[in-house]
Short mmCIF file of C-alpha atoms in Angstrom, two decimals:
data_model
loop_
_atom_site.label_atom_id
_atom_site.label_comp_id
_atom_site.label_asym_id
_atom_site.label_seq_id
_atom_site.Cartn_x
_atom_site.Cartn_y
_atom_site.Cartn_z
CA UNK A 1 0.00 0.00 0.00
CA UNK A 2 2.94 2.02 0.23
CA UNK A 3 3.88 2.04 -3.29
CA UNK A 4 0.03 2.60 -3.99
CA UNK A 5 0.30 6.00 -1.33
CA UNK A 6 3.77 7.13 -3.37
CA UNK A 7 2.47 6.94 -6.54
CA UNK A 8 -0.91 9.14 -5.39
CA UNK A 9 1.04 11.76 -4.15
CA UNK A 10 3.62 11.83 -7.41
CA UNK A 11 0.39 12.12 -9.66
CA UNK A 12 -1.17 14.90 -7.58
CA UNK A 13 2.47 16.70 -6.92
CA UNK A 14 2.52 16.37 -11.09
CA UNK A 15 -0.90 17.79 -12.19
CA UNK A 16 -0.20 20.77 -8.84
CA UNK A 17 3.09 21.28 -11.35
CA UNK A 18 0.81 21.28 -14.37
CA UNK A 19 -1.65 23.57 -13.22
CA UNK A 20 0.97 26.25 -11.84
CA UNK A 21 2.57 26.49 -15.33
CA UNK A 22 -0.47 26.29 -17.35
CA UNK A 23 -1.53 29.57 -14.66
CA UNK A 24 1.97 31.15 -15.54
#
């Protein structure tokens, strides 16, 4: 579940990134 928890929080620290350029 660990690996499941990791990868959640890379995909949502990702599309966070995404959104802050796409705003700049």
């Amino acid at each position: 579940m660990f690996l499941l928890d990791m990868m959640i929080s890379m995909i949502f620290f990702i599309l966070l990134i995404i959104c802050v350029l796409v705003g700049v």
